[in-house]
């Protein structure tokens, strides 16, 4: 989150500076906002002297006198840059000086200033020890190291380094909230060197992490330490040469307790303490901190303020940054003190140009590229950015499915996203038409996972980690008469579960299989079976969970496919069989009798990390599956697809492992005829010829995120629907939108 918009924030001479260190397609940026009447408007942003995507510019911000200091956290050479305040916002600001470090992990990720001195993180050692170095800024903007040798804290931080750093004239403190400790250093009078002055830990013996030290501030001669999991701010004063407890600050309203102290800001004799929905204001009277007021509520959802440095205070203005806002795009709320009271006066966001929509005609894949997207033997028919799909700002796409109207033959994409489900008419694939959005169930939470399948002209939609969501049922024939985009409501809601990770439907039997569910009848995370033959009146039919599979051994399934089996194993022909991806193993079940489902077999495989999803070939002989985490965990060297022989359902046999020429993590795959369609996150769509089932051959690809070389990332393509008779294939890409493509070679069916 420290890399998103609002990961760092600073008030300086009438400007609000907001760091956005990481963006998918743009270099790190410090956005600069200035007053514009009663509001704030963006002026010329700051970027590094040689900006490049992923450079981490803006990871940290600090003010030292007439200068602004910007930290980076790039993958290569990193630096701290110094800018004159008088140059900020003029459109041509260049750093007056900089301090660089060659590929030193963590350099510049945390900053703190006091007078002309600035303390900066200079790196994290192999054992997790954190070092800090001090530099001074001269009147001309020059900078140079000083303040004695580097300060080194014990090997407890790990890769992340400190979350909060505060610098006084002779006191340095940095927090290690993941270990509930604050490290203190003091500078001897008249000396340059910093010496250890002990550590602070929360009172008592907490049974779990309390994030003591997540935020720090110096004011009133005291060191203030936030402990937001406990909802308290601790005060420490130096007495008799040691730092001792001087009391606590607690919320004026107990409803603010959760998250209280996640952020702190001091300006002179005023202190702000951030909570989940408000901040409290205190004034120093020379002896004590006196609570004098509070802000209006600024976060109706009650999410924790995520950064200890996300609150900043200036002349009658306060800003609170929330990098998690808008599904991770980030936002900053501005408050002004009017007639002695704090009032919300603005909301700042980054102004990025969306990816351009592509419509009007086919963009042929030529020389490995179509409209800037990497490709091979797959042409681009159209692209609809997520901003045009009815989702809230920042709500990423997830699953996708399709429906063909049996009366009209029209084709529709069912596009899931974090806060609802959108419907797009793709009958004319060159000119897709957005028809409207079905919001998440009222009272449920937006979340990463939403899944949809279709039966009998109805869509069945579930969401995971969404609270009281249930399974929505939507009559797709309502789309026939849509002339302008609408906001739809569900036609029915099944509440036998609260949340589910996935839904699978056997269209031959009219049963839905909800897996990874929560609620009164979770079925151990296995298949919660529902009779949907009357789509608007779903009825619970039974449970199946394969013992001793799944990470908890309860049979939890991540995904499943259920069919009337017509494969080579004569014992099971004509029976309803489910092939489950159960995190730790492949599972085969006979669910013909919903009252007495039977575990047929399970099979493990080498280097299992997370058995994710898979699909049967049309003849039910083979099953192709993927493992979502084997690449990112370093268990395999390239993207791996497992090829199973199910000739004997009692004994699944792993025939071979297909390795792609990418290192991306797997996601979803589907089989149609002699083609396998894989959506592998950062590798986009990969089309394989499986005419020889044991020897897949890639025959085409389309990359929806060609600007990213982070193969291990979990962005990019989520899923694909390849079953339209027209040959149109639709792809959901999380932060991008809906891609409509067409592989040049149609699959052979039958």
PDB file of C-alpha atoms in Angstrom, residues 268-400:
ATOM      1  CA  UNK A 268       3.465  22.843  17.077  1.00  0.00           C
ATOM      2  CA  UNK A 269       1.185  22.279  20.048  1.00  0.00           C
ATOM      3  CA  UNK A 270      -1.540  20.460  18.107  1.00  0.00           C
ATOM      4  CA  UNK A 271      -1.771  16.683  17.818  1.00  0.00           C
ATOM      5  CA  UNK A 272      -4.110  14.645  15.631  1.00  0.00           C
ATOM      6  CA  UNK A 273      -4.758  10.955  16.343  1.00  0.00           C
ATOM      7  CA  UNK A 274      -6.336   8.987  13.512  1.00  0.00           C
ATOM      8  CA  UNK A 275      -8.888   6.246  14.092  1.00  0.00           C
ATOM      9  CA  UNK A 276     -11.077   4.200  11.781  1.00  0.00           C
ATOM     10  CA  UNK A 277     -13.684   6.860  11.025  1.00  0.00           C
ATOM     11  CA  UNK A 278     -12.497  10.073  12.677  1.00  0.00           C
ATOM     12  CA  UNK A 279      -9.420  11.742  14.069  1.00  0.00           C
ATOM     13  CA  UNK A 280      -9.219  13.326  17.518  1.00  0.00           C
ATOM     14  CA  UNK A 281      -7.551  16.689  18.088  1.00  0.00           C
ATOM     15  CA  UNK A 282      -5.423  17.432  21.190  1.00  0.00           C
ATOM     16  CA  UNK A 283      -3.665  20.600  22.364  1.00  0.00           C
ATOM     17  CA  UNK A 284      -0.545  20.699  24.557  1.00  0.00           C
ATOM     18  CA  UNK A 285      -1.064  22.976  27.563  1.00  0.00           C
ATOM     19  CA  UNK A 286       2.516  22.767  28.791  1.00  0.00           C
ATOM     20  CA  UNK A 287       1.891  19.750  30.976  1.00  0.00           C
ATOM     21  CA  UNK A 288      -0.656  17.526  29.280  1.00  0.00           C
ATOM     22  CA  UNK A 289      -2.467  16.738  26.037  1.00  0.00           C
ATOM     23  CA  UNK A 290      -6.058  18.005  26.228  1.00  0.00           C
ATOM     24  CA  UNK A 291      -8.645  16.667  23.791  1.00  0.00           C
ATOM     25  CA  UNK A 292     -10.257  19.629  22.035  1.00  0.00           C
ATOM     26  CA  UNK A 293     -12.324  18.133  19.218  1.00  0.00           C
ATOM     27  CA  UNK A 294     -12.677  15.620  16.427  1.00  0.00           C
ATOM     28  CA  UNK A 295     -13.142  15.496  12.689  1.00  0.00           C
ATOM     29  CA  UNK A 296     -16.352  14.434  10.987  1.00  0.00           C
ATOM     30  CA  UNK A 297     -16.469  10.812   9.901  1.00  0.00           C
ATOM     31  CA  UNK A 298     -14.221  10.259   6.916  1.00  0.00           C
ATOM     32  CA  UNK A 299     -14.572   6.539   6.240  1.00  0.00           C
ATOM     33  CA  UNK A 300     -18.073   5.150   6.382  1.00  0.00           C
ATOM     34  CA  UNK A 301     -16.794   1.627   5.695  1.00  0.00           C
ATOM     35  CA  UNK A 302     -14.667   1.690   8.830  1.00  0.00           C
ATOM     36  CA  UNK A 303     -11.506   0.383   7.179  1.00  0.00           C
ATOM     37  CA  UNK A 304      -8.306   0.815   9.146  1.00  0.00           C
ATOM     38  CA  UNK A 305      -6.179   3.797   8.257  1.00  0.00           C
ATOM     39  CA  UNK A 306      -3.341   1.815   6.711  1.00  0.00           C
ATOM     40  CA  UNK A 307      -0.217   3.927   7.181  1.00  0.00           C
ATOM     41  CA  UNK A 308       1.253   5.579  10.216  1.00  0.00           C
ATOM     42  CA  UNK A 309       2.463   8.467   8.051  1.00  0.00           C
ATOM     43  CA  UNK A 310      -0.893   8.888   6.311  1.00  0.00           C
ATOM     44  CA  UNK A 311      -2.029  11.811   8.487  1.00  0.00           C
ATOM     45  CA  UNK A 312      -0.444  15.241   8.145  1.00  0.00           C
ATOM     46  CA  UNK A 313      -1.221  18.587   9.731  1.00  0.00           C
ATOM     47  CA  UNK A 314      -0.533  22.134   8.565  1.00  0.00           C
ATOM     48  CA  UNK A 315      -1.959  25.634   8.949  1.00  0.00           C
ATOM     49  CA  UNK A 316      -5.689  25.046   9.492  1.00  0.00           C
ATOM     50  CA  UNK A 317      -5.540  22.055   7.132  1.00  0.00           C
ATOM     51  CA  UNK A 318      -5.218  18.323   7.746  1.00  0.00           C
ATOM     52  CA  UNK A 319      -4.924  15.512   5.212  1.00  0.00           C
ATOM     53  CA  UNK A 320      -5.559  11.837   5.726  1.00  0.00           C
ATOM     54  CA  UNK A 321      -4.251   9.386   3.124  1.00  0.00           C
ATOM     55  CA  UNK A 322      -5.850   6.015   2.510  1.00  0.00           C
ATOM     56  CA  UNK A 323      -3.921   4.024  -0.130  1.00  0.00           C
ATOM     57  CA  UNK A 324      -6.472   1.213   0.183  1.00  0.00           C
ATOM     58  CA  UNK A 325      -9.372   3.433  -0.862  1.00  0.00           C
ATOM     59  CA  UNK A 326     -11.216   2.746  -4.101  1.00  0.00           C
ATOM     60  CA  UNK A 327     -10.021  -0.859  -4.192  1.00  0.00           C
ATOM     61  CA  UNK A 328      -6.358   0.095  -3.915  1.00  0.00           C
ATOM     62  CA  UNK A 329      -6.227   3.101  -6.256  1.00  0.00           C
ATOM     63  CA  UNK A 330      -5.916   5.299  -3.176  1.00  0.00           C
ATOM     64  CA  UNK A 331      -7.378   8.638  -2.115  1.00  0.00           C
ATOM     65  CA  UNK A 332      -6.602  11.523   0.234  1.00  0.00           C
ATOM     66  CA  UNK A 333      -9.270  13.293   2.277  1.00  0.00           C
ATOM     67  CA  UNK A 334      -8.707  16.992   3.035  1.00  0.00           C
ATOM     68  CA  UNK A 335     -10.055  18.701   6.173  1.00  0.00           C
ATOM     69  CA  UNK A 336     -10.143  22.424   6.950  1.00  0.00           C
ATOM     70  CA  UNK A 337     -10.640  24.038  10.339  1.00  0.00           C
ATOM     71  CA  UNK A 338     -13.569  26.426  10.016  1.00  0.00           C
ATOM     72  CA  UNK A 339     -14.881  28.415  12.991  1.00  0.00           C
ATOM     73  CA  UNK A 340     -12.819  26.217  15.285  1.00  0.00           C
ATOM     74  CA  UNK A 341     -14.181  22.925  13.905  1.00  0.00           C
ATOM     75  CA  UNK A 342     -12.808  20.463  11.391  1.00  0.00           C
ATOM     76  CA  UNK A 343     -14.811  20.047   8.202  1.00  0.00           C
ATOM     77  CA  UNK A 344     -14.167  17.759   5.239  1.00  0.00           C
ATOM     78  CA  UNK A 345     -13.258  20.043   2.354  1.00  0.00           C
ATOM     79  CA  UNK A 346     -12.012  17.826  -0.450  1.00  0.00           C
ATOM     80  CA  UNK A 347     -11.041  14.406  -1.746  1.00  0.00           C
ATOM     81  CA  UNK A 348      -7.940  14.007  -3.881  1.00  0.00           C
ATOM     82  CA  UNK A 349      -7.274  11.201  -6.353  1.00  0.00           C
ATOM     83  CA  UNK A 350      -4.695  10.564  -9.065  1.00  0.00           C
ATOM     84  CA  UNK A 351      -5.690  11.656 -12.544  1.00  0.00           C
ATOM     85  CA  UNK A 352      -4.583   8.871 -14.873  1.00  0.00           C
ATOM     86  CA  UNK A 353      -5.769   8.478 -18.425  1.00  0.00           C
ATOM     87  CA  UNK A 354      -7.663   5.177 -18.774  1.00  0.00           C
ATOM     88  CA  UNK A 355      -6.674   2.688 -21.394  1.00  0.00           C
ATOM     89  CA  UNK A 356      -8.419   3.694 -24.629  1.00  0.00           C
ATOM     90  CA  UNK A 357     -11.420   1.687 -25.743  1.00  0.00           C
ATOM     91  CA  UNK A 358     -10.983  -0.148 -29.038  1.00  0.00           C
ATOM     92  CA  UNK A 359     -14.044  -0.584 -31.233  1.00  0.00           C
ATOM     93  CA  UNK A 360     -15.116  -0.294 -34.855  1.00  0.00           C
ATOM     94  CA  UNK A 361     -13.215  -3.135 -36.479  1.00  0.00           C
ATOM     95  CA  UNK A 362     -10.726  -5.916 -36.109  1.00  0.00           C
ATOM     96  CA  UNK A 363      -7.133  -5.125 -35.168  1.00  0.00           C
ATOM     97  CA  UNK A 364      -5.098  -7.836 -36.828  1.00  0.00           C
ATOM     98  CA  UNK A 365      -2.181  -9.334 -34.970  1.00  0.00           C
ATOM     99  CA  UNK A 366       0.812  -8.410 -37.112  1.00  0.00           C
ATOM    100  CA  UNK A 367       4.483  -8.769 -36.261  1.00  0.00           C
ATOM    101  CA  UNK A 368       3.564  -9.873 -32.741  1.00  0.00           C
ATOM    102  CA  UNK A 369       1.416  -6.872 -31.884  1.00  0.00           C
ATOM    103  CA  UNK A 370      -2.197  -5.648 -32.054  1.00  0.00           C
ATOM    104  CA  UNK A 371      -2.924  -2.092 -30.877  1.00  0.00           C
ATOM    105  CA  UNK A 372       0.114  -2.295 -28.579  1.00  0.00           C
ATOM    106  CA  UNK A 373      -0.762  -5.685 -27.078  1.00  0.00           C
ATOM    107  CA  UNK A 374       1.627  -8.602 -27.599  1.00  0.00           C
ATOM    108  CA  UNK A 375       0.024 -11.411 -29.572  1.00  0.00           C
ATOM    109  CA  UNK A 376       0.502 -14.379 -31.863  1.00  0.00           C
ATOM    110  CA  UNK A 377      -2.216 -15.825 -34.109  1.00  0.00           C
ATOM    111  CA  UNK A 378      -4.923 -14.117 -32.028  1.00  0.00           C
ATOM    112  CA  UNK A 379      -6.623 -11.000 -33.406  1.00  0.00           C
ATOM    113  CA  UNK A 380      -8.152  -8.231 -31.291  1.00  0.00           C
ATOM    114  CA  UNK A 381     -11.811  -7.541 -32.066  1.00  0.00           C
ATOM    115  CA  UNK A 382     -12.541  -4.940 -29.365  1.00  0.00           C
ATOM    116  CA  UNK A 383     -11.586  -3.729 -25.915  1.00  0.00           C
ATOM    117  CA  UNK A 384     -13.805  -2.179 -23.218  1.00  0.00           C
ATOM    118  CA  UNK A 385     -11.882  -0.580 -20.287  1.00  0.00           C
ATOM    119  CA  UNK A 386     -13.168  -1.311 -16.804  1.00  0.00           C
ATOM    120  CA  UNK A 387     -14.174   2.339 -16.410  1.00  0.00           C
ATOM    121  CA  UNK A 388     -16.938   1.689 -18.972  1.00  0.00           C
ATOM    122  CA  UNK A 389     -18.302  -1.469 -17.358  1.00  0.00           C
ATOM    123  CA  UNK A 390     -20.304   0.028 -14.502  1.00  0.00           C
ATOM    124  CA  UNK A 391     -17.877  -0.911 -11.736  1.00  0.00           C
ATOM    125  CA  UNK A 392     -16.978   1.527  -8.972  1.00  0.00           C
ATOM    126  CA  UNK A 393     -13.682   3.402  -9.195  1.00  0.00           C
ATOM    127  CA  UNK A 394     -10.849   0.882  -8.870  1.00  0.00           C
ATOM    128  CA  UNK A 395     -13.094  -2.214  -8.686  1.00  0.00           C
ATOM    129  CA  UNK A 396     -11.041  -4.821 -10.516  1.00  0.00           C
ATOM    130  CA  UNK A 397     -12.550  -7.446 -12.789  1.00  0.00           C
ATOM    131  CA  UNK A 398     -12.488 -11.119 -11.883  1.00  0.00           C
ATOM    132  CA  UNK A 399     -14.423 -14.009 -13.405  1.00  0.00           C
ATOM    133  CA  UNK A 400     -16.185 -14.061 -16.774  1.00  0.00           C
TER     134      UNK A 400
END
